[in-house]
Coordinates of C-alpha atoms in Angstrom, one line a residue:
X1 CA 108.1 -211.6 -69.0
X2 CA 104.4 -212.8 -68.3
X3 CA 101.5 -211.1 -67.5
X4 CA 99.3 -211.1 -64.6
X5 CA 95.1 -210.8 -64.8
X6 CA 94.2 -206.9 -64.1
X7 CA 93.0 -207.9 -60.7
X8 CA 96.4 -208.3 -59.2
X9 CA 96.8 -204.3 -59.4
X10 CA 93.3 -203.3 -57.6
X11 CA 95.0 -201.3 -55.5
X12 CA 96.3 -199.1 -58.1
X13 CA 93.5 -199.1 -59.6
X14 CA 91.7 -197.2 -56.7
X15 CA 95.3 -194.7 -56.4
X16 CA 93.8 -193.9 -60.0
X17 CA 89.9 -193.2 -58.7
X18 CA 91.1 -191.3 -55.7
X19 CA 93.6 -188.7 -57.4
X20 CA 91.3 -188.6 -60.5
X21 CA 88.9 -186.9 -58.1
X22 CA 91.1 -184.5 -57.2
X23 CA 90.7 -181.3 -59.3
X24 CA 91.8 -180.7 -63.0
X25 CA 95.9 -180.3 -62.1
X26 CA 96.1 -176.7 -63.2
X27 CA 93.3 -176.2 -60.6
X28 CA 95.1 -178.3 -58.0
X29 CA 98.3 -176.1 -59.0
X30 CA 96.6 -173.1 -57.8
X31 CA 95.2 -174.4 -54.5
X32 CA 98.7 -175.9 -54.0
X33 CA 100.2 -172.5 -54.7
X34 CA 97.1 -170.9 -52.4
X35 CA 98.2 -173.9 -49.4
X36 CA 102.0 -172.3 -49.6
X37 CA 100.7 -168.7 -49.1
X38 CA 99.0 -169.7 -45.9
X39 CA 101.3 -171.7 -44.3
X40 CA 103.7 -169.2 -45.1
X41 CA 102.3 -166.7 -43.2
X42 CA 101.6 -169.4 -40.3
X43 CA 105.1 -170.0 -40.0
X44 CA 106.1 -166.5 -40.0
X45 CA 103.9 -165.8 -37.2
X46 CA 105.1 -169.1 -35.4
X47 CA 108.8 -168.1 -36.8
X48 CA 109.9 -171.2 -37.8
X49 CA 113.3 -171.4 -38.2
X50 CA 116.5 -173.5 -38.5
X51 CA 120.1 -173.7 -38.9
X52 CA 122.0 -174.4 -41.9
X53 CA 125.0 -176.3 -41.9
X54 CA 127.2 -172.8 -42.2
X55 CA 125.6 -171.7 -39.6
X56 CA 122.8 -169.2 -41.2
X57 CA 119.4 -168.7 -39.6
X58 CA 116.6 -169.7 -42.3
X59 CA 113.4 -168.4 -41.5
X60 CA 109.6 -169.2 -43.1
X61 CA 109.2 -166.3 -45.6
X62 CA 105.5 -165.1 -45.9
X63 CA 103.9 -164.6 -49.4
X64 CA 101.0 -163.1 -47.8
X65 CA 103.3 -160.7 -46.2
X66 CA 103.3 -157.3 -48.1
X67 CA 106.9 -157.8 -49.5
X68 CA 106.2 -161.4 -50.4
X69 CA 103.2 -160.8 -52.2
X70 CA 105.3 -157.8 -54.2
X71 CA 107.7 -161.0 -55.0
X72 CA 105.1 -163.2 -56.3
X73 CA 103.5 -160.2 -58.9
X74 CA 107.1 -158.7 -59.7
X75 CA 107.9 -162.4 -60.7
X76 CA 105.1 -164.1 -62.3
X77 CA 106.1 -163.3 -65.3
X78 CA 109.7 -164.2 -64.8
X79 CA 108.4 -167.5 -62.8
X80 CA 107.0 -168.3 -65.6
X81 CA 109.9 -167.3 -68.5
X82 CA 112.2 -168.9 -66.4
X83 CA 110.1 -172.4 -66.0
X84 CA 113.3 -174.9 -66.4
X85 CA 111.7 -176.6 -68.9
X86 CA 109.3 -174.7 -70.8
X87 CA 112.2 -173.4 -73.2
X88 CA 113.3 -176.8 -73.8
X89 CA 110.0 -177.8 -74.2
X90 CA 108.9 -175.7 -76.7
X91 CA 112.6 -175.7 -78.8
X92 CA 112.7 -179.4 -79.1
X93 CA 109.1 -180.0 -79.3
X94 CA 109.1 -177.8 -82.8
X95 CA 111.8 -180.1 -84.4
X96 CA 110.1 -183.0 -83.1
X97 CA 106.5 -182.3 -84.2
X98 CA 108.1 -181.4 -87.8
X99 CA 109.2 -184.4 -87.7
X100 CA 106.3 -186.1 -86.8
X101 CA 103.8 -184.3 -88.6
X102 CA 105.8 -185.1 -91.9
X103 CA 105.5 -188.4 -91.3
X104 CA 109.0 -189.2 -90.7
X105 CA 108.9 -190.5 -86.8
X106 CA 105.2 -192.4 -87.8
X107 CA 107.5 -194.3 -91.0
X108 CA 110.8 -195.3 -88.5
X109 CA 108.8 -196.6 -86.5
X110 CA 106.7 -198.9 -88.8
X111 CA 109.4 -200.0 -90.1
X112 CA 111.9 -200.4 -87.1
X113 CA 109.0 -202.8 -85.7
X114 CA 109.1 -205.0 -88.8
X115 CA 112.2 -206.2 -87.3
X116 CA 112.1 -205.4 -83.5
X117 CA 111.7 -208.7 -80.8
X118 CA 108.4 -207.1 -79.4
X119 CA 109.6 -209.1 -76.2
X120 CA 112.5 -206.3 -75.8
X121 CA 110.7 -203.1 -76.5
X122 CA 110.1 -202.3 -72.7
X123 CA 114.1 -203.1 -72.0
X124 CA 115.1 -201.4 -74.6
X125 CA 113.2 -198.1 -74.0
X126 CA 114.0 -198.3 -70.3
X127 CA 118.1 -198.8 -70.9
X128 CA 117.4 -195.6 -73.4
X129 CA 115.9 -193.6 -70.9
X130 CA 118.9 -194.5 -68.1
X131 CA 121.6 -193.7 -70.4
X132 CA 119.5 -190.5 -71.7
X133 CA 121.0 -188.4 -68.7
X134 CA 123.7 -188.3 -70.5
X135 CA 122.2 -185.6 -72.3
X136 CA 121.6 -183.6 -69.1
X137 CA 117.3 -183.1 -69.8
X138 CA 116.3 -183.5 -73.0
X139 CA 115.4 -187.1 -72.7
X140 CA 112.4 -185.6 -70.3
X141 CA 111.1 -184.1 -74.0
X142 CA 112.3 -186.4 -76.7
X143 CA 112.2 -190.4 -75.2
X144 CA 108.7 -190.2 -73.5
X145 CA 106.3 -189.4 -76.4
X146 CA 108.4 -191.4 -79.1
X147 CA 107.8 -194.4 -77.0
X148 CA 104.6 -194.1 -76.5
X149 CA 104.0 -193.6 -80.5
X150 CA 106.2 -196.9 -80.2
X151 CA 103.7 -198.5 -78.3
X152 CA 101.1 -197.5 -80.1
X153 CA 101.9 -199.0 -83.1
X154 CA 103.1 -202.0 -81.9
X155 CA 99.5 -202.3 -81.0
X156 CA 100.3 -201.9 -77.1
X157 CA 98.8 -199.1 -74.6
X158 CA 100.9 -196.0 -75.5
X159 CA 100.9 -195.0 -72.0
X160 CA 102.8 -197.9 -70.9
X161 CA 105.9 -196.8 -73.0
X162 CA 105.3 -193.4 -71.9
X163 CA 105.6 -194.3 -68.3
X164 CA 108.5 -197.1 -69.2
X165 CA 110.5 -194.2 -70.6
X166 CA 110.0 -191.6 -68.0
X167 CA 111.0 -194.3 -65.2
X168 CA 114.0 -194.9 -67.1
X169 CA 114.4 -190.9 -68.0
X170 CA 114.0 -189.9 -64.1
X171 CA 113.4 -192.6 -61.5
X172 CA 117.1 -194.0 -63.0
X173 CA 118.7 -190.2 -63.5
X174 CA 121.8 -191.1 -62.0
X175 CA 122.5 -194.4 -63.2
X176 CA 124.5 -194.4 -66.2
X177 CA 126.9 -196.6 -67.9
X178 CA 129.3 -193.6 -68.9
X179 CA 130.1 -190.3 -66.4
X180 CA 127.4 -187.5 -66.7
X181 CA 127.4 -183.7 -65.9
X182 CA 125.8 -185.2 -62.5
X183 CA 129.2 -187.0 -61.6
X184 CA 131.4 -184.0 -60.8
X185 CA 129.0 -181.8 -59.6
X186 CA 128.4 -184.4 -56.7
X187 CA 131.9 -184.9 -56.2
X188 CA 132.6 -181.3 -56.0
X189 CA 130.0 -180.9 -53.2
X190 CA 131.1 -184.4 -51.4
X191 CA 134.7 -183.3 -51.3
X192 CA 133.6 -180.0 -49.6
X193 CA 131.8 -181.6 -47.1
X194 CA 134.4 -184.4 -46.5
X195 CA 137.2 -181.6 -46.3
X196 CA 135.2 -180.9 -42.5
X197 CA 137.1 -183.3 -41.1
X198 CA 139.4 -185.0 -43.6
X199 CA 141.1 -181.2 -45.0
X200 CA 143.1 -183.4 -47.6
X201 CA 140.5 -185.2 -48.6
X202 CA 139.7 -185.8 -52.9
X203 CA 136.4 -187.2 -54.2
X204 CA 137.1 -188.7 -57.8
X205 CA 134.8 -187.6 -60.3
X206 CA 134.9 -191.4 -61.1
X207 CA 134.4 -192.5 -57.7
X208 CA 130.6 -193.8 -58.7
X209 CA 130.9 -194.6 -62.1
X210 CA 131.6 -198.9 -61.6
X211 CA 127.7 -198.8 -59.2
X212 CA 126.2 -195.7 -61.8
X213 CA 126.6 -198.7 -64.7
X214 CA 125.7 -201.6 -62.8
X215 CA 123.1 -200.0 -61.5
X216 CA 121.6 -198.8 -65.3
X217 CA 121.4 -202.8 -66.2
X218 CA 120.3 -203.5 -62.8
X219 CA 117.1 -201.2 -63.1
X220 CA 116.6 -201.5 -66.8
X221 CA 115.5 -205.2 -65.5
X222 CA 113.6 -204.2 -62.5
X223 CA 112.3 -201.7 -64.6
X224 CA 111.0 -204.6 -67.4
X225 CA 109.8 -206.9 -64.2
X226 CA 107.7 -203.5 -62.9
X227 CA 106.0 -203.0 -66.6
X228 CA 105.1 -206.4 -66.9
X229 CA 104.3 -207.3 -63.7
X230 CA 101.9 -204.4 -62.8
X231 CA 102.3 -201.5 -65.3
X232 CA 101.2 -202.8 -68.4
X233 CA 98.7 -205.5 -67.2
X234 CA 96.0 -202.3 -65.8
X235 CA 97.0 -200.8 -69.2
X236 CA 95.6 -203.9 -71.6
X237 CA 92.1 -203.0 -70.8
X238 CA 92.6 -199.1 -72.1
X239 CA 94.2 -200.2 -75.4
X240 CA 90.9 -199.2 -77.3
X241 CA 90.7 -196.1 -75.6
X242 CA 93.8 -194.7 -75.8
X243 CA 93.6 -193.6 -79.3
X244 CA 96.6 -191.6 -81.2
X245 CA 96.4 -187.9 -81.1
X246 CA 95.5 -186.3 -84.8
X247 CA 98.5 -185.4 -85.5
X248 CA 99.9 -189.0 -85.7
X249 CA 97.2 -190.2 -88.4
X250 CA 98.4 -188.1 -91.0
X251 CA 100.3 -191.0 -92.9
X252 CA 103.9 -191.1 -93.9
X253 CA 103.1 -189.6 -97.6
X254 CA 102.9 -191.0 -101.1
X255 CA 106.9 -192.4 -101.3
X256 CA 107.9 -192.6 -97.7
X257 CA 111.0 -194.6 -99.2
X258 CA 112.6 -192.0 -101.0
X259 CA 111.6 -189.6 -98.0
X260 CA 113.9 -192.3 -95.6
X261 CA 116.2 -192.2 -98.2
X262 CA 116.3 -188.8 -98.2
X263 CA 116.5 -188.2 -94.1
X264 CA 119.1 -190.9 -93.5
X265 CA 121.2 -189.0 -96.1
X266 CA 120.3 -185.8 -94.0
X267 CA 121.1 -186.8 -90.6
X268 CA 124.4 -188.8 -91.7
X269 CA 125.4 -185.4 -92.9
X270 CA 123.9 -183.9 -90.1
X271 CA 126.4 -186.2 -87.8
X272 CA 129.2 -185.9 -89.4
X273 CA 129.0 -181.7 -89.4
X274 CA 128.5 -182.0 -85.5
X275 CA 131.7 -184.3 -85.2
X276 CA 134.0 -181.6 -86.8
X277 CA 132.1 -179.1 -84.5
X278 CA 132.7 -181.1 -81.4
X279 CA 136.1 -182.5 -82.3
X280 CA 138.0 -179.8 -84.2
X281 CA 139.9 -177.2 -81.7
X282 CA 138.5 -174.0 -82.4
X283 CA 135.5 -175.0 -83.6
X284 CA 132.0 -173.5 -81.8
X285 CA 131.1 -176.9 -80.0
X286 CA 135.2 -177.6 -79.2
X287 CA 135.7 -177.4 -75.2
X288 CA 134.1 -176.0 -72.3
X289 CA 131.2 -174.4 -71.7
X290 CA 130.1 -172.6 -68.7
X291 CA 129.5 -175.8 -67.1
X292 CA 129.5 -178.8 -68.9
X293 CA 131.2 -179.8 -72.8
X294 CA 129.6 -176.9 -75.3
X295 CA 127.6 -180.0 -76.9
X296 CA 126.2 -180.6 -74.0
X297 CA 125.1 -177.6 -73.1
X298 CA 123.8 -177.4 -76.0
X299 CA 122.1 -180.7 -77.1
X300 CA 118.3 -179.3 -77.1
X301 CA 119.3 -177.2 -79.6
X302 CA 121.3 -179.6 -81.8
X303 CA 118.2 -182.2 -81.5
X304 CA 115.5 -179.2 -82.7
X305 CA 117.9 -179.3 -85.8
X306 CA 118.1 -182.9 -86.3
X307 CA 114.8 -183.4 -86.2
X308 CA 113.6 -180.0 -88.2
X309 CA 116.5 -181.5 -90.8
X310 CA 115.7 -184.9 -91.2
X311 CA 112.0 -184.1 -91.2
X312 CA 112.2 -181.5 -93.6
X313 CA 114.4 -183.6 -95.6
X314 CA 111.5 -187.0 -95.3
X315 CA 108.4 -184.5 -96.3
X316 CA 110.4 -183.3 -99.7
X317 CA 111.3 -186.1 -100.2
X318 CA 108.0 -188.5 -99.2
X319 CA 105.5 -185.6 -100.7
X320 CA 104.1 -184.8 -97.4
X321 CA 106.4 -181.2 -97.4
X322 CA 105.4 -179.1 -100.7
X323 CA 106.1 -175.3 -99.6
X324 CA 106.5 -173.4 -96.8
X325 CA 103.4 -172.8 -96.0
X326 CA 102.9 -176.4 -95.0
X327 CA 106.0 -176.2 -92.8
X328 CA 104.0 -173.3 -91.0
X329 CA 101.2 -175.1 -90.4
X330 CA 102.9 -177.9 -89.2
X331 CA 104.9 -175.7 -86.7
X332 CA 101.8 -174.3 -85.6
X333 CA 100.3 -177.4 -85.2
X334 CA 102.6 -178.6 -83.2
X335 CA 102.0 -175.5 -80.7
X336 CA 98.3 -175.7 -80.8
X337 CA 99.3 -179.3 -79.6
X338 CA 101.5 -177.8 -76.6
X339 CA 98.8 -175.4 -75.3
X340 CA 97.4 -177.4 -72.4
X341 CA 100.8 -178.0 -71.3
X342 CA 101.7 -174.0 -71.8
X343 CA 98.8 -173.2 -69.4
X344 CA 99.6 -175.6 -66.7
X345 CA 103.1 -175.1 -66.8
X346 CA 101.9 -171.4 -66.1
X347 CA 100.7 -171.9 -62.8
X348 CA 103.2 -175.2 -62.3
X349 CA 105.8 -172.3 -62.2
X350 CA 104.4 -170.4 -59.7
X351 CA 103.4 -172.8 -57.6
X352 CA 107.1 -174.0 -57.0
X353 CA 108.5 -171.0 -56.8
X354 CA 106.5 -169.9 -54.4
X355 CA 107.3 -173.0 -52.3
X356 CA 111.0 -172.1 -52.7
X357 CA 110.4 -168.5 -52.0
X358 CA 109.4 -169.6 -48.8
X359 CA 111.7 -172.0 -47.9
X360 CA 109.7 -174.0 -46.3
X361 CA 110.9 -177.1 -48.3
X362 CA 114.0 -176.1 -46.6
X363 CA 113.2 -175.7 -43.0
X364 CA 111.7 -179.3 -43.2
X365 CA 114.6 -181.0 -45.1
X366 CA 117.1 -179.5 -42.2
X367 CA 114.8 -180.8 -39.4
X368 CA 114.8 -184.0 -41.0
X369 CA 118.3 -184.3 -41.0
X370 CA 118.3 -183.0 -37.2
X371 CA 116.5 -185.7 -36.7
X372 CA 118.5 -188.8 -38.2
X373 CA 121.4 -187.6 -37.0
X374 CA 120.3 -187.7 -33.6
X375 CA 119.4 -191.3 -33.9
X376 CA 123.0 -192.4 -33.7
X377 CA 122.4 -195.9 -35.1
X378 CA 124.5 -198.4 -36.9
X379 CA 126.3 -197.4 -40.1
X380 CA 123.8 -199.6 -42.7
X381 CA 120.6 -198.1 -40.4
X382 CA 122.2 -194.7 -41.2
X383 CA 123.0 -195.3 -44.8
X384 CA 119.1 -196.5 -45.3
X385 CA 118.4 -194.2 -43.5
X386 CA 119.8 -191.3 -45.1
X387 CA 118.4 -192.2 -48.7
X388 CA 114.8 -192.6 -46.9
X389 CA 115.8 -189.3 -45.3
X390 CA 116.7 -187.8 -49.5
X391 CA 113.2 -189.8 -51.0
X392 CA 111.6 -187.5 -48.6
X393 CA 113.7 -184.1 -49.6
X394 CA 113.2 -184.7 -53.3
X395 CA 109.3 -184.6 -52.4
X396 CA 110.2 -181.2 -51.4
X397 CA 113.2 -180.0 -53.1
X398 CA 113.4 -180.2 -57.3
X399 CA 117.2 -179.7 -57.2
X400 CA 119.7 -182.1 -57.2
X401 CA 122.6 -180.2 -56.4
X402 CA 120.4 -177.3 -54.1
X403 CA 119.4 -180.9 -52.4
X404 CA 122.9 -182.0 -51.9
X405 CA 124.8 -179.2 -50.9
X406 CA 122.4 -178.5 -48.5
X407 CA 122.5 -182.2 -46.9
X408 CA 126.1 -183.3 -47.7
X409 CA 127.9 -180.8 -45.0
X410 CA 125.6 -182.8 -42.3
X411 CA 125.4 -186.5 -43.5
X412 CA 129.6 -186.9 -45.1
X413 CA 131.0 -186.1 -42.7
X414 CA 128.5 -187.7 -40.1
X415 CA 128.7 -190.5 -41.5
X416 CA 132.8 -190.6 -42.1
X417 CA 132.5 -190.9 -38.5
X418 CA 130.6 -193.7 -38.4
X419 CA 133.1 -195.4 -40.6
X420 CA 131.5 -195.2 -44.0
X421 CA 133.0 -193.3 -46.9
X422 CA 132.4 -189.4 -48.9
X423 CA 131.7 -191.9 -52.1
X424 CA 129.4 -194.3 -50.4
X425 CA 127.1 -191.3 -49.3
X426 CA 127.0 -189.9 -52.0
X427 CA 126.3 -192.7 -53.6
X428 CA 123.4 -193.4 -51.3
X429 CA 121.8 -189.8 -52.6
X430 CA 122.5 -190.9 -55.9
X431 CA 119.6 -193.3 -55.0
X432 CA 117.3 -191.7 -52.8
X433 CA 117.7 -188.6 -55.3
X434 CA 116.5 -190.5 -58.2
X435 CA 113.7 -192.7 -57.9
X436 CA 111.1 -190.2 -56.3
X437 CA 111.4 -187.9 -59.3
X438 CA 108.9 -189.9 -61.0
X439 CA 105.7 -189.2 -58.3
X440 CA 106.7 -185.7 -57.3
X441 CA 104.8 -182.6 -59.3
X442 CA 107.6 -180.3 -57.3
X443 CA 109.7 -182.0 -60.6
X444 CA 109.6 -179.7 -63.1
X445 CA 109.3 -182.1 -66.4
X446 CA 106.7 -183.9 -64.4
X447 CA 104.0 -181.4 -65.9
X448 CA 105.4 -182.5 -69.4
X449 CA 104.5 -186.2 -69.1
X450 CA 101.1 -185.7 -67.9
X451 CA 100.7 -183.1 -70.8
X452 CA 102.2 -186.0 -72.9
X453 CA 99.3 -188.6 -71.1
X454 CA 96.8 -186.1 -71.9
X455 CA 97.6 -186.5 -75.6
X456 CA 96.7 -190.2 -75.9
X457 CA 93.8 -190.5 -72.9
X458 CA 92.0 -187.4 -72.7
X459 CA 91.0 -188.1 -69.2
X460 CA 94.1 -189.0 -67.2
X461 CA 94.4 -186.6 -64.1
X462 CA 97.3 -186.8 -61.4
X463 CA 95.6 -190.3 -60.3
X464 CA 96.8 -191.8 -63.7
X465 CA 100.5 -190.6 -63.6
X466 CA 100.6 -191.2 -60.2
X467 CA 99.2 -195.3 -60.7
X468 CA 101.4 -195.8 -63.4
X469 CA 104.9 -194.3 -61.5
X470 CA 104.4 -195.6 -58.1
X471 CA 105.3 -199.3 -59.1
X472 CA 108.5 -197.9 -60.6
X473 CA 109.0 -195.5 -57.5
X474 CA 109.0 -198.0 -55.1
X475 CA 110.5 -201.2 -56.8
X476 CA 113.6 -198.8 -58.2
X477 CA 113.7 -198.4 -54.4
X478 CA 113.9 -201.3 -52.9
X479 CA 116.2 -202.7 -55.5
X480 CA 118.5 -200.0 -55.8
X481 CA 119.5 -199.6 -51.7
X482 CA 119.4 -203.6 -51.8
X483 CA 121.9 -203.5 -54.8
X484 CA 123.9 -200.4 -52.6
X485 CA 124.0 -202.6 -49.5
X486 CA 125.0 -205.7 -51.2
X487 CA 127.9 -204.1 -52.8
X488 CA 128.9 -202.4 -49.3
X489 CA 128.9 -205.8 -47.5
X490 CA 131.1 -207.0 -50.3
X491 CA 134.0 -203.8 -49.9
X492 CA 134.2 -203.8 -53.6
X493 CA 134.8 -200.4 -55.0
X494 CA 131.8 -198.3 -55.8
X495 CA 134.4 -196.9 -58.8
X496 CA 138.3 -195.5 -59.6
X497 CA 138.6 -193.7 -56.3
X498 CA 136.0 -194.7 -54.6
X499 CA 136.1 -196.8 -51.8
X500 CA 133.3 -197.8 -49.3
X501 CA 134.4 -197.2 -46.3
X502 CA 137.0 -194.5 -44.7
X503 CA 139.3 -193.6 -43.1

């Protein structure tokens, strides 16, 4: 991968100026959250409306109205208690800063780049990213700022592996090599909405799996292309001021050998305890949850203990860890770090709420899909269409599955009808689904990374986040419904029941 003069990216370069100008993001939060209020009440006076697929009126709800502004004090608090991912934020964030405060993540890395190919860093931290979904969210918390302290120490712009990460993290969610949590909860909602017309129809929870993995070694190179080709090359010229935050300079301690020593001996432990957990019948993390494998639904908390064991174990061991009052310190530390994330996730919360309070996210995803079904074009127009018609949603709409089951009893069994298959449309929201998550603030974890910028450049705004995601926004585009229409022309299966085109 070669590298282009900073020149070739002037364009992003103004993206950067222009959002930079906007106010500070918790301010723009609030004026966002203000903007909702009044067009709120606008479209209640207008009464905008539309039909759901079941047949239900949805109407504009106003928060300026005197039960919607009730809503918004009754739930602030709860808005904000309830933010998806502040819990997981603040759980795995205190085993990870443990970790890294002892020195343990700071001595891994030094010496996992002694014999690292520099060449595959940006691969290899994209692939990661891809295949973190299999872990439902935490790779939103724990992949993004261990790359960039990567990065960093590999003597390259820490907010290049921060971004590489989160493309791989979000902008790739629903590629994967293996089957996810995401994998039946689509097919549940395809095999509804094919059952319209097709009452014995049955959507495989493997009917994606064969394009999910394909498609997690097809963008992990798009991906690497994308960093190299106009990610990293506006980043060279920030390397000096993009310094590591405090807390990173702290050194790994006076033996960090014996301290790896010491957490390799914790963490092999560590596995082989969960194993017996996952695998023994009976056990607490044997079988089902309420949705998903018990260690799934699970894994933030099993990573806080990792991390708080093998750190622990590194700072006793390395020197850095003498009592417990340094473990305090480091645990408060590590919150004193999270504050400017705390407040703006306060207002983040509040802000989308509102917007889904008032549905109208809603109102304009159902008009949209008015709209391109009326077109009555081609199948392939349709199918480009339709994930066009889902980039546009998830600009709207933070759900997945809120996303889907509101779109999948229109477009499945349209599109049946036009020839194509359940498992090729939902296939083609797979797409559209994914790679918008990394450029829209209505995504919850997309407070986190700019927190997570914030750490290494003091001064990046929404202008930097957004200049270093578009490229990956748009190129996961492009490639991903080319590599979707390629493999319809060719009729091979998109996975083990899942053919392209029906009946």
């Amino acid at each position: 991968m070669t590298h282009i003069p900073h020149h070739g990216n002037r364009w992003l370069d103004t993206l950067e100026r222009l959002g930079n100008r906007l106010p500070e993001p918790v301010s723009l939060f609030a004026i966002a959250l203000l903007l909702v209020m009044l067009l709120s009440q606008i479209g209640a006076w207008l009464h905008w409306s539309a039909l759901t697929p079941e047949g239900e009126t949805m109407q504009v709800q106003s928060l300026l109205s005197a039960d919607g502004s009730w809503w918004l004090l009754r739930h602030m608090v709860e808005n904000f208690v309830l933010f998806p991912p502040l819990g997981i934020v603040l759980v795995a964030m205190f085993g990870i800063g443990l970790a890294e405060r002892s020195g343990l993540l700071a001595a891994v890395l030094e010496r996992g780049l002694r014999g690292a190919p520099q060449r595959l860093l940006t691969p290899t931290v994209l692939f990661l990213g891809i295949c973190s979904s299999l872990t439902v969210d935490a790779g939103y918390v724990v992949l993004p700022p261990l790359a960039a302290a990567l990065y960093y120490m590999a003597g390259r712009p820490p907010l290049v592996g921060l971004a590489a990460a989160f493309a791989g993290v979000s902008a790739g969610y629903s590629a994967n090599i293996v089957l996810t949590a995401l994998d039946p909860l689509l097919a549940g909602l395809s095999q509804s909405a094919a059952r319209i017309i097709a009452p014995e129809w049955q959507v495989a929870v493997t009917a994606n799996w064969y394009f999910a993995a394909v498609s997690a070694v097809v963008l992990t190179l798009v991906g690497w292309w994308l960093t190299a080709r106009f990610v990293e090359p506006r980043q060279q010229h920030t390397v000096n001021d993009q310094a590591a935050p405090a807390e990173q300079t702290s050194g790994t301690g006076d033996k960090p050998v014996r301290g790896l020593r010491a957490a390799g001996l914790t963490l092999l432990v560590t596995l082989f305890v969960l194993a017996l957990l996952i695998l023994v019948p009976g056990a607490p993390l044997h079988g089902d949850g309420e949705q998903f494998a018990r260690w799934i639904e699970v894994m933030v908390p099993i990573l806080f203990l990792t991390f708080l064991g093998t750190g622990l174990a590194y700072g006793i061991g390395a020197g850095t860890v003498r009592n417990d009052r340094d473990i305090a310190e480091m645990l408060s530390d590590t919150v004193r770090g999270l504050a400017p994330y705390i407040v703006l996730a306060f207002v983040a919360a509040q802000f989308i709420e509102a917007f889904r309070y008032s549905q109208l996210g809603l109102l304009l995803a159902i008009h949209g899909g008015e709209l391109l079904a009326a077109l009555a074009a081609p199948a392939p127009v349709l199918v480009t269409a339709f994930i066009t018609l889902v980039i546009l949603a998830n600009l709207l709409m933070g759900s997945a599955s809120a996303k889907y089951a509101l779109l999948a009893p229109v477009f499945v069994p349209m599109l049946m009808q036009a020839g194509l298959s359940p498992e090729l449309t939902q296939a083609a929201y797979r797409v559209g689904d994914s790679v918008s998550n990394v450029i829209t603030p209505l995504n919850p974890y997309w407070v986190i990374i700019l927190a997570f910028a914030q750490r290494w450049q003091r001064n990046a705004g929404i202008g930097t986040l957004l200049a270093l995601m578009l490229p990956y926004a748009i190129g996961f585009a492009v490639f991903w419904s080319l590599l979707l229409a390629v493999w319809a022309a060719t009729g091979l299966p998109l996975g083990p029941g899942g053919g392209i085109s029906y009946p």
